[in-house]
Short mmCIF file of C-alpha atoms and ligand atoms in Angstrom, two decimals:
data_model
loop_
_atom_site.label_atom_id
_atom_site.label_comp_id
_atom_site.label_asym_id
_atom_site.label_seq_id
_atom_site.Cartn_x
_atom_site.Cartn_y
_atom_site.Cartn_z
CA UNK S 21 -229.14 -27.53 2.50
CA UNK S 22 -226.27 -25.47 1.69
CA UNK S 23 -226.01 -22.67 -0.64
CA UNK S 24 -223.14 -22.60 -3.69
CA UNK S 25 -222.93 -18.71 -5.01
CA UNK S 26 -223.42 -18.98 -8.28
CA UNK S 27 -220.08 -19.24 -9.37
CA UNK S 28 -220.26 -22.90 -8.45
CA UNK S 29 -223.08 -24.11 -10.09
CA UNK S 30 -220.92 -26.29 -12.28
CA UNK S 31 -217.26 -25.83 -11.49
CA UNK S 32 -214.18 -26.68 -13.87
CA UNK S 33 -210.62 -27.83 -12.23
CA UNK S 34 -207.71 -26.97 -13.76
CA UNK S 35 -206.11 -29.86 -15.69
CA UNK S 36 -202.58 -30.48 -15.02
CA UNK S 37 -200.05 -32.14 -16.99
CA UNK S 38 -199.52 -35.94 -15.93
CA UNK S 39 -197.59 -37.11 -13.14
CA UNK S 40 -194.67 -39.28 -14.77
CA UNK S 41 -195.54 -42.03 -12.07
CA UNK S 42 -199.14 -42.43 -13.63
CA UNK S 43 -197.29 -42.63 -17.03
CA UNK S 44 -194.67 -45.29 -16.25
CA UNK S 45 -197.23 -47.67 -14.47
CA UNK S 46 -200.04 -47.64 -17.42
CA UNK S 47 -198.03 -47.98 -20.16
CA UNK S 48 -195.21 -50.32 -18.55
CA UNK S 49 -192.12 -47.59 -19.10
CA UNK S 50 -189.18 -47.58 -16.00
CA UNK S 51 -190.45 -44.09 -14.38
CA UNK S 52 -186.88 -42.54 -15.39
CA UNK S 53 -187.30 -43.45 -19.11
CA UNK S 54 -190.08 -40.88 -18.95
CA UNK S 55 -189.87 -37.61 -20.79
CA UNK S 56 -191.62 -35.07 -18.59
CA UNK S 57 -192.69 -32.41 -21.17
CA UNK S 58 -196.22 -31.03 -19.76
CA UNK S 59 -195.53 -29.12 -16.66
CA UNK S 60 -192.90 -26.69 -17.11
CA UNK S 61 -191.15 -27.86 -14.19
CA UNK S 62 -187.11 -26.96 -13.43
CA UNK S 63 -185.18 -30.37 -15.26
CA UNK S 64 -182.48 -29.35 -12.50
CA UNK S 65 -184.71 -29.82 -9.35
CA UNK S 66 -184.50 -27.53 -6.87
CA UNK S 67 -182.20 -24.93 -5.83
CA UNK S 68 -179.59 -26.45 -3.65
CA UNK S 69 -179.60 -23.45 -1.03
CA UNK S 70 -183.42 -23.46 -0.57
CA UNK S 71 -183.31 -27.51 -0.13
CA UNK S 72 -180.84 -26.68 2.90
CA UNK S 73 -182.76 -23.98 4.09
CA UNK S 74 -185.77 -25.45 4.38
CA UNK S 75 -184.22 -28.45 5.86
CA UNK S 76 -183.17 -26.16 8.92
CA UNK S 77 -186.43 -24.22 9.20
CA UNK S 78 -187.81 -28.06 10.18
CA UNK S 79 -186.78 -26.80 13.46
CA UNK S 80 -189.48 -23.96 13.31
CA UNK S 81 -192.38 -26.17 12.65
CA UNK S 82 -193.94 -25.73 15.94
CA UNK S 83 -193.81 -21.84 15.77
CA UNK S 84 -196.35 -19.81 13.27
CA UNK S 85 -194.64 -17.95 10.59
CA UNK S 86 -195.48 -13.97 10.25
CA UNK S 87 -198.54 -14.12 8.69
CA UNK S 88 -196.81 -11.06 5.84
CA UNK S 89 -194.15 -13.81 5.38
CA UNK S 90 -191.85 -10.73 6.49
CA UNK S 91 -188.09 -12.26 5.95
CA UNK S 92 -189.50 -13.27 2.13
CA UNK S 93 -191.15 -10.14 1.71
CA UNK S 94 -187.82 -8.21 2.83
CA UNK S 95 -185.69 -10.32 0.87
CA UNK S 96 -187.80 -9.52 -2.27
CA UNK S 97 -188.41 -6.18 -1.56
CA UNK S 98 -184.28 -6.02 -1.04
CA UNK S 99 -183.86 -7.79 -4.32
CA UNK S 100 -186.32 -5.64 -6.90
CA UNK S 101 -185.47 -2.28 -5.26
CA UNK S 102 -188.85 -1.88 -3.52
CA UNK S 103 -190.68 -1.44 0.18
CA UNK S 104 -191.85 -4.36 2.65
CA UNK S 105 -195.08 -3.35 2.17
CA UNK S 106 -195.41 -3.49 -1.92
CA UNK S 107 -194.91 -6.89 -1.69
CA UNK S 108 -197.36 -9.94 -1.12
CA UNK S 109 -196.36 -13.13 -1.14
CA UNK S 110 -198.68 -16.68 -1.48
CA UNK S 111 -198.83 -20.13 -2.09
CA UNK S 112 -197.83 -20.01 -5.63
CA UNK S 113 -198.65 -17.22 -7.98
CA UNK S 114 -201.80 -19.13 -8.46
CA UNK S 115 -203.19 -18.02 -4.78
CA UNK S 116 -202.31 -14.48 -5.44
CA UNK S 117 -204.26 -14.84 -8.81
CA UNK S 118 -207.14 -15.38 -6.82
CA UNK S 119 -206.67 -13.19 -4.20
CA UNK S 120 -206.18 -10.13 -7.11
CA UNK S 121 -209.50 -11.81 -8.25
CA UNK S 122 -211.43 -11.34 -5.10
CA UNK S 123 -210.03 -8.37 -3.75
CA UNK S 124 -209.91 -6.18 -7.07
CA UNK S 125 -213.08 -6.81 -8.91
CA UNK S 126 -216.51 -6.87 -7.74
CA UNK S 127 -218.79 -9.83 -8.19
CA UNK S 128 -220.16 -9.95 -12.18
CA UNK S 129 -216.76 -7.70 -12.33
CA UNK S 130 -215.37 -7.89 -16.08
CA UNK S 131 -211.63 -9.92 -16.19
CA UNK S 132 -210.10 -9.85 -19.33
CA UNK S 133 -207.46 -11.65 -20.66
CA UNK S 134 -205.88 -13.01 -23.80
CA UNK S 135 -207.25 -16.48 -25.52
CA UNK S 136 -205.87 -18.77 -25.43
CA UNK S 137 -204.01 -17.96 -21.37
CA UNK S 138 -203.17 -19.57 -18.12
CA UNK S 139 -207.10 -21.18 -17.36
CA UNK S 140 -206.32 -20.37 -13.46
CA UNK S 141 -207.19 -16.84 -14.68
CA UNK S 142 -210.77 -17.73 -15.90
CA UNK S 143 -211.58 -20.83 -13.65
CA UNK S 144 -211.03 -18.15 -10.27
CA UNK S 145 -212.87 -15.73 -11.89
CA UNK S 146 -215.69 -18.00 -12.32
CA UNK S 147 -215.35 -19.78 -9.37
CA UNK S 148 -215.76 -16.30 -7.46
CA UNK S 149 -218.65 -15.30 -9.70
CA UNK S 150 -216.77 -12.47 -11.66
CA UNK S 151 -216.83 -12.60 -15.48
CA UNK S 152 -214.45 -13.35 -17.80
CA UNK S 153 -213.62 -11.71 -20.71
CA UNK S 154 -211.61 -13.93 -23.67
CA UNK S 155 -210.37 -11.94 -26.34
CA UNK S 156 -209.37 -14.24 -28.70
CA UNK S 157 -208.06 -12.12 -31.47
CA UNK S 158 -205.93 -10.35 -30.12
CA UNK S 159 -203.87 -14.07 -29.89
CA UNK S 160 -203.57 -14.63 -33.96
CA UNK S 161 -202.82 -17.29 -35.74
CA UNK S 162 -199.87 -18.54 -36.76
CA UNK S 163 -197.93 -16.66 -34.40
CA UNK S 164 -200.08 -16.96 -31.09
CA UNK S 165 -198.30 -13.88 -29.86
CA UNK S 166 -200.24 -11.14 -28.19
CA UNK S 167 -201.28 -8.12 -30.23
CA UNK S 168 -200.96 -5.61 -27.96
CA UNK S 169 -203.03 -2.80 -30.15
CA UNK S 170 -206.08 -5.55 -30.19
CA UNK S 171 -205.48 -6.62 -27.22
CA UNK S 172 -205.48 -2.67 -25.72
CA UNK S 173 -208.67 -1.90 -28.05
CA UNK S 174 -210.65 -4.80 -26.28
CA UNK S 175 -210.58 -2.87 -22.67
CA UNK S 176 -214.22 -1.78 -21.82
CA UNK S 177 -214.68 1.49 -19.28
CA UNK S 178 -215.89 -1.28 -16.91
CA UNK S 179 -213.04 -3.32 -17.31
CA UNK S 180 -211.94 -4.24 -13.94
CA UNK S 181 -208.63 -6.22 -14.50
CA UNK S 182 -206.52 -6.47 -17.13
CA UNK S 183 -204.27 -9.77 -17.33
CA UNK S 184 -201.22 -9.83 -19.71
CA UNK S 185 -198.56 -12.80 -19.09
CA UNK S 186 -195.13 -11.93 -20.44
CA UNK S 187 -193.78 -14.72 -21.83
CA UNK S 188 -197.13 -15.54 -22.75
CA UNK S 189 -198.49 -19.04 -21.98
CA UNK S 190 -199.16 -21.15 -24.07
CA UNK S 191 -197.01 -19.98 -26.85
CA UNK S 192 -194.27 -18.56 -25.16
CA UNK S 193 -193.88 -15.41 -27.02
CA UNK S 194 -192.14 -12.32 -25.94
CA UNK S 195 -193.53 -8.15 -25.55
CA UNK S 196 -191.36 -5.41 -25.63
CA UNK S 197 -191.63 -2.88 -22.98
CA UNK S 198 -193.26 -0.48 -24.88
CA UNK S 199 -195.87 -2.80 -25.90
CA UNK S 200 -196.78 -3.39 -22.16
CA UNK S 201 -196.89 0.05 -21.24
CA UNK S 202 -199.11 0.43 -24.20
CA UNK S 203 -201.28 -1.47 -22.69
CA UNK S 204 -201.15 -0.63 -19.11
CA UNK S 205 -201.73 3.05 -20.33
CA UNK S 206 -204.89 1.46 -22.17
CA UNK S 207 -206.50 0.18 -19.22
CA UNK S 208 -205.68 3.42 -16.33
CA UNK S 209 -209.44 2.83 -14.54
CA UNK S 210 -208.78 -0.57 -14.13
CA UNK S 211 -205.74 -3.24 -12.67
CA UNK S 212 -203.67 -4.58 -14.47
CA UNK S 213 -202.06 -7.30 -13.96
CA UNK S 214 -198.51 -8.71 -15.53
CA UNK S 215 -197.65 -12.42 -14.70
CA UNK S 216 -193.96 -12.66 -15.41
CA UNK S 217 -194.07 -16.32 -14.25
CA UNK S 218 -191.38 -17.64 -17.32
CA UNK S 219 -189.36 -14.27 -16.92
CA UNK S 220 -185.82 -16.03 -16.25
CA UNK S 221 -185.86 -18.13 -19.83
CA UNK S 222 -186.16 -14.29 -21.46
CA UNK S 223 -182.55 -13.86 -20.42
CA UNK S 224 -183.81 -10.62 -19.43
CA UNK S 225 -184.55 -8.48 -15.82
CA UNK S 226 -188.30 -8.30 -17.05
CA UNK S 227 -190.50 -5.44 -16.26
CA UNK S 228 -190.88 -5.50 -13.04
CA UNK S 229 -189.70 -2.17 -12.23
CA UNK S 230 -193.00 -0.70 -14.29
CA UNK S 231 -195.02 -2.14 -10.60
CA UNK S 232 -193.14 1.25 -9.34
CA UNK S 233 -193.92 3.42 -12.26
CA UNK S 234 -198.09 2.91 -12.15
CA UNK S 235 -200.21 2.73 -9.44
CA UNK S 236 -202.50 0.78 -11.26
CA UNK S 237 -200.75 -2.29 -11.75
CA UNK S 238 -199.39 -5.81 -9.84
CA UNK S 239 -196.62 -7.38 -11.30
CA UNK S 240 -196.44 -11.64 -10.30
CA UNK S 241 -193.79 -13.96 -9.89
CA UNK S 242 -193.26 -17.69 -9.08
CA UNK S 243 -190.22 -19.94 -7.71
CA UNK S 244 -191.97 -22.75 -9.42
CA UNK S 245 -190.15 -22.28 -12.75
CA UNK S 246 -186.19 -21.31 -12.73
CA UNK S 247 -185.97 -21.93 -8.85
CA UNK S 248 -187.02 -25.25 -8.99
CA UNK S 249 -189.80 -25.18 -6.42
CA UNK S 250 -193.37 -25.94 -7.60
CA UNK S 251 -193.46 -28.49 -5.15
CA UNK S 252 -192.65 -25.72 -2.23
CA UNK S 253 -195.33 -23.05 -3.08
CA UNK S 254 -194.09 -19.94 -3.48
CA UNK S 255 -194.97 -16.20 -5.24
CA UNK S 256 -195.63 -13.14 -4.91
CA UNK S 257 -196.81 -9.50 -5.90
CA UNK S 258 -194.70 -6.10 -6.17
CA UNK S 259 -197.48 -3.25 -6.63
CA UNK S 260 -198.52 0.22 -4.77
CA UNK S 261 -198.95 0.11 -1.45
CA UNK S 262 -203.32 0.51 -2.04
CA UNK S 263 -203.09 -2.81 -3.96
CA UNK S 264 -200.89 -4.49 -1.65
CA UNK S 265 -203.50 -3.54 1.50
CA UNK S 266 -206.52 -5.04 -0.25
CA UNK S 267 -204.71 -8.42 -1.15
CA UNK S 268 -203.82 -8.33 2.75
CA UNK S 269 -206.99 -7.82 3.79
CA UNK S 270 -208.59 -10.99 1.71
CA UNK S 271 -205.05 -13.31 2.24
CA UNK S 272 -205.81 -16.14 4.54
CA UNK S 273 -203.70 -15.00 7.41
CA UNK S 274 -201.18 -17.97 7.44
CA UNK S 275 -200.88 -18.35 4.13
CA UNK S 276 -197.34 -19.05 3.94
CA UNK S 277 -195.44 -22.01 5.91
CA UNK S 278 -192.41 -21.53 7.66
CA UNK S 279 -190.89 -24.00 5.18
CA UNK S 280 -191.51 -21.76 1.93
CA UNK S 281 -190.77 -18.82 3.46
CA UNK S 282 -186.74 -20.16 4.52
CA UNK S 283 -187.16 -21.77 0.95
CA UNK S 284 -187.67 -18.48 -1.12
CA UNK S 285 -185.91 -16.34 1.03
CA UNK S 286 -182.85 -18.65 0.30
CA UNK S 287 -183.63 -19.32 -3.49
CA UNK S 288 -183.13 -15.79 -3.91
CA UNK S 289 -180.14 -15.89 -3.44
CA UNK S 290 -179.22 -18.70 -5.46
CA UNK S 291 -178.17 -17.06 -8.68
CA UNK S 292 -176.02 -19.84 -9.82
CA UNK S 293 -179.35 -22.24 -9.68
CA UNK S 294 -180.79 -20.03 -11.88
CA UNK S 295 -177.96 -19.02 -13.68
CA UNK S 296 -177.32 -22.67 -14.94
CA UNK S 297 -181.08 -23.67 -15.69
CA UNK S 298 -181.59 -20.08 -17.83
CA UNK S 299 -178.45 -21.24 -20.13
CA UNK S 300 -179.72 -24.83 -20.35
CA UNK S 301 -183.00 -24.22 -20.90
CA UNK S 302 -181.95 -21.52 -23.84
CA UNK S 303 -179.30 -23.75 -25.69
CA UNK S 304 -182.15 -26.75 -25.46
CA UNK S 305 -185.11 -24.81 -27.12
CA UNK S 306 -182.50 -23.73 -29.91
CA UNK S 307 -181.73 -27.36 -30.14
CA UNK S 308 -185.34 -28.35 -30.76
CA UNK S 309 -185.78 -25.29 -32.86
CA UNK S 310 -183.15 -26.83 -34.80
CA UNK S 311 -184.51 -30.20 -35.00
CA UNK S 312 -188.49 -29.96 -35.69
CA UNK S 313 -186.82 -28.93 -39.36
CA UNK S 314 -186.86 -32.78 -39.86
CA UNK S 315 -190.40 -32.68 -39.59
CA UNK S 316 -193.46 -32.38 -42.21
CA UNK S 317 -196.54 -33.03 -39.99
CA UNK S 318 -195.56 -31.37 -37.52
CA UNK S 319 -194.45 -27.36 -36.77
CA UNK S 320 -192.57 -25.25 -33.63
CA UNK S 321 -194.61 -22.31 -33.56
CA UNK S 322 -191.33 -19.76 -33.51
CA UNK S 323 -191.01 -16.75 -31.02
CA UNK S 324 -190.94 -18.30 -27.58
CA UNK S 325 -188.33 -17.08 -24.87
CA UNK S 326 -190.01 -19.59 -22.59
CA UNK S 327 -189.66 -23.04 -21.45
CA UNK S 328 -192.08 -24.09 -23.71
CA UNK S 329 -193.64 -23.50 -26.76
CA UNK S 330 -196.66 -24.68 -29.05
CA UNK S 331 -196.17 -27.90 -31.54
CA UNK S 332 -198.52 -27.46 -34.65
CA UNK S 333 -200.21 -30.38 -36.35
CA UNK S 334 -200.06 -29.96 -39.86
CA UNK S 335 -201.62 -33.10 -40.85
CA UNK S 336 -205.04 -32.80 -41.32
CA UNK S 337 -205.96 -36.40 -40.48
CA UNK S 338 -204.75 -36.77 -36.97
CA UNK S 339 -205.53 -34.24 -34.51
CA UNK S 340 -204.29 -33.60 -30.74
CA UNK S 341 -205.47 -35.95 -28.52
CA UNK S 342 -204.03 -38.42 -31.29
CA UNK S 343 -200.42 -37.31 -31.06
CA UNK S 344 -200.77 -36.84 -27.14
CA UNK S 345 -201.54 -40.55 -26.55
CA UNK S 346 -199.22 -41.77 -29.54
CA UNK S 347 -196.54 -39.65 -27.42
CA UNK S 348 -197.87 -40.96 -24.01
CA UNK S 349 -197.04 -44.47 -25.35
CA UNK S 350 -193.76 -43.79 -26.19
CA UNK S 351 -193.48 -42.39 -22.58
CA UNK S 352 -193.44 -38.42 -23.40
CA UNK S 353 -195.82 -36.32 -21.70
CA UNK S 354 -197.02 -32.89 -23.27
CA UNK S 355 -200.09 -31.32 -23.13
CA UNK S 356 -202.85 -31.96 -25.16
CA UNK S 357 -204.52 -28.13 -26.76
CA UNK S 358 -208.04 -29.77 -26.84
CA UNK S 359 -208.53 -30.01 -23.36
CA UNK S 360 -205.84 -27.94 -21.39
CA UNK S 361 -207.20 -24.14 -22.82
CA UNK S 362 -210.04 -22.70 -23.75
CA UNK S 363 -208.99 -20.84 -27.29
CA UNK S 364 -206.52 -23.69 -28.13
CA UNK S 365 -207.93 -26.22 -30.18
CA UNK S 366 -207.33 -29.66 -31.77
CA UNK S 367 -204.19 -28.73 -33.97
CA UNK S 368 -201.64 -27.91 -30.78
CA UNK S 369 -199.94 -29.35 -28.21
CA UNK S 370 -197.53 -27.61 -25.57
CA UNK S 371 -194.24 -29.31 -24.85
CA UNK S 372 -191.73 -27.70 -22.49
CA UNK S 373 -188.00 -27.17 -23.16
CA UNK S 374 -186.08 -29.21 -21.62
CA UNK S 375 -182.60 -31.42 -21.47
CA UNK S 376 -180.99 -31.63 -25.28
CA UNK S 377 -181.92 -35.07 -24.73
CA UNK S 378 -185.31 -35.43 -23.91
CA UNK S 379 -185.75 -32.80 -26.45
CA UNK S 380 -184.54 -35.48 -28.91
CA UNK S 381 -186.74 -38.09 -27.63
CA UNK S 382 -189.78 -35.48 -28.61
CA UNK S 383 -188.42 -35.11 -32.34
CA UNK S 384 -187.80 -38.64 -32.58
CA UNK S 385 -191.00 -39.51 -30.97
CA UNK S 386 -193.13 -37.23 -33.37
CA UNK S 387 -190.99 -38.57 -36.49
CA UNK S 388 -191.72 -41.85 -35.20
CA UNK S 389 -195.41 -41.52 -35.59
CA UNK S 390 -195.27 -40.06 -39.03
C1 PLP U 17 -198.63 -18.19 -16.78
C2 PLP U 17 -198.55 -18.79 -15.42
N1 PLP U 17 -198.71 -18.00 -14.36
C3 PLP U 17 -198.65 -18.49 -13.12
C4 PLP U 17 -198.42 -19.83 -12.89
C5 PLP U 17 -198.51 -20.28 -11.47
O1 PLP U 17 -197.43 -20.82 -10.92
P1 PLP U 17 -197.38 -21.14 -9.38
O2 PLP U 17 -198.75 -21.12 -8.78
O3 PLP U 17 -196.75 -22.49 -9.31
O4 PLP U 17 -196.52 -20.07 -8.80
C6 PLP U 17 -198.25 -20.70 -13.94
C7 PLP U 17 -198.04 -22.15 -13.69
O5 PLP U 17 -198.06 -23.00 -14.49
C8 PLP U 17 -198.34 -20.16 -15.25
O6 PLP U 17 -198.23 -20.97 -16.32
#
């Protein structure tokens, strides 16, 4: 008989947002009639210059890569203005969530972060027999935005790791600089940890230049949002060099193809990509802003600089799950606040920003079911 750790006992999966294939075939929709609103994905595809690059590393398959991913960790070290060896890259920001996890707490090790947030945060931290710590009012109502004073109070001395995500997820919303330092200067015996996964749709450079300023904190990034390549699995970690050895030593060696690393080292170079998703995705959610106006039963919780944001129910007799299936049937896919986050409830649903048009289709859809 095998032996679990406790962790496991009864272990939670993330839930995604549909695939539009699933969608198309159970409610009898053409697949590219389908409004894909629940998975924050790039409307644009990928970048052009990591699809070619990764079409000529095909000739590398045979070959390991560097197990550091070296050329990617160069290129981003290049890019941000740090070392080689502050970097770590992985198979998505999720795998260096859980390698942070591992490597930076003990077990029964306090995690904190915001509720609702990104579940991957809690599910690894379970799943590796650490503890989470939701603080769920430092995330108000109606704004959803993190209060950074609340947020800063709730840090115990035996707080291990600290997780803020700037734009926040789910509601998208925005901290200023001096809110963030606020709290990294809040939490200086533990890590902290600042997941700038949306960063691009703030029009902004971010704050990843603070990962050089304390030696106490890990600053992530994906290519799954404004590069276009969730289906490639790429991120990574700027922090001291002390953090970046410990994440080594726990990495599983090969974690990163040869494919991913031509893809990001390529993608980062592809400002135009970027460039032209940033604008779209920015004039689209002003668009929507715009439009939920028409709406009675239904509100855009304001503030988000991301690519999506939080839908309100106002109506008191339908809930959720109710306007997620009413949606699924007219072949838009969001995701459904019941069931996607622990400290979201019943009255929200997350839909991502997206082409003018399928932002229309949202509106319309929503008015439809009034
Ligand atoms: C807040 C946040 N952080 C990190 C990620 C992880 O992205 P990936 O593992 O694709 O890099 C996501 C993905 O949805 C996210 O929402």
């Amino acid at each position: 008989m095998f032996h679990a750790h406790p962790g496991l006992k009864n272990p939670e999966y993330y839930v995604p947002g549909l695939p539009a294939d699933y969608v198309a075939q159970r409610y009898g929709i053409a697949p590219d009639d389908i409004a894909k609103l629940g998975s924050a994905e790039n409307p644009y595809g990928a970048s052009p210059k990591a699809r070619a690059a990764v079409a000529d590393a095909l000739d590398r398959l045979h070959l390991y890569p560097p197990w550091t991913a070296e050329p990617l960790r160069e290129k981003i070290a290049d890019t941000y203005g740090y070392q080689p060896d502050q970097v770590v890259c992985g198979a998505g920001e999720t795998e260096i969530i859980s390698l942070v996890i591992r490597a930076l707490c003990e077990p029964g090790g306090k995690v904190m972060m915001p509720a609702p947030c990104f579940p991957i945060y809690h599910l690894f931290a379970e799943a590796e027999g650490r503890m989470p710590v939701l603080v769920p009012d430092a995330t108000l109502r109606p704004a959803m935005a993190l209060d950074p004073e609340a947020y800063a109070a709730a840090i115990d001395p035996d707080t291990r790791i600290v997780f803020i995500t700037n734009p926040h997820s789910p509601s998208g919303t925005w901290l200023e600089e001096a809110e963030v330092r606020r709290m990294v200067e809040a939490a200086p015996h533990a890590l902290v940890v600042l997941d700038e996964a949306y960063v691009h749709y703030s029009d902004t450079p971010g704050y990843i230049h603070l990962a050089g300023e304390y030696e106490h904190l890990i600053v992530l990034r994906t290519f799954s949002k404004a590069f276009g390549l969730a289906g490639l699995r790429i991120g990574f970690g700027v922090a001291a060099r002390p953090i970046i050895d410990a994440l080594l030593a726990v990495k599983p060696t090969w974690n990163m193809g040869q494919l991913q690393i031509a893809g990001g080292v390529a993608a980062l170079d592809d400002r135009e990509h970027v460039a032209r998703t940033v604008s779209t995705i920015v004039e689209a959610r002003h668009h929507v802003q715009g439009r939920f106006g028409e709406l009675d039963r239904f509100r855009m919780v304001p503030g988000s600089r991301s690519n999506f944001f939080l839908v309100e129910i106002l109506d008191p007799d339908t809930d959720s799950t109710e306007v997620f299936n009413g949606l699924l049937e007219r072949g838009v896919i969001v995701k459904d606040g019941a069931v996607s986050w622990r400290g979201l409830d019943d009255r929200f649903l997350r839909c991502d920003v997206n082409f003018t048009e399928r932002m229309d289709r949202l509106v319309d859809s929503l008015a439809d079911m009034d």
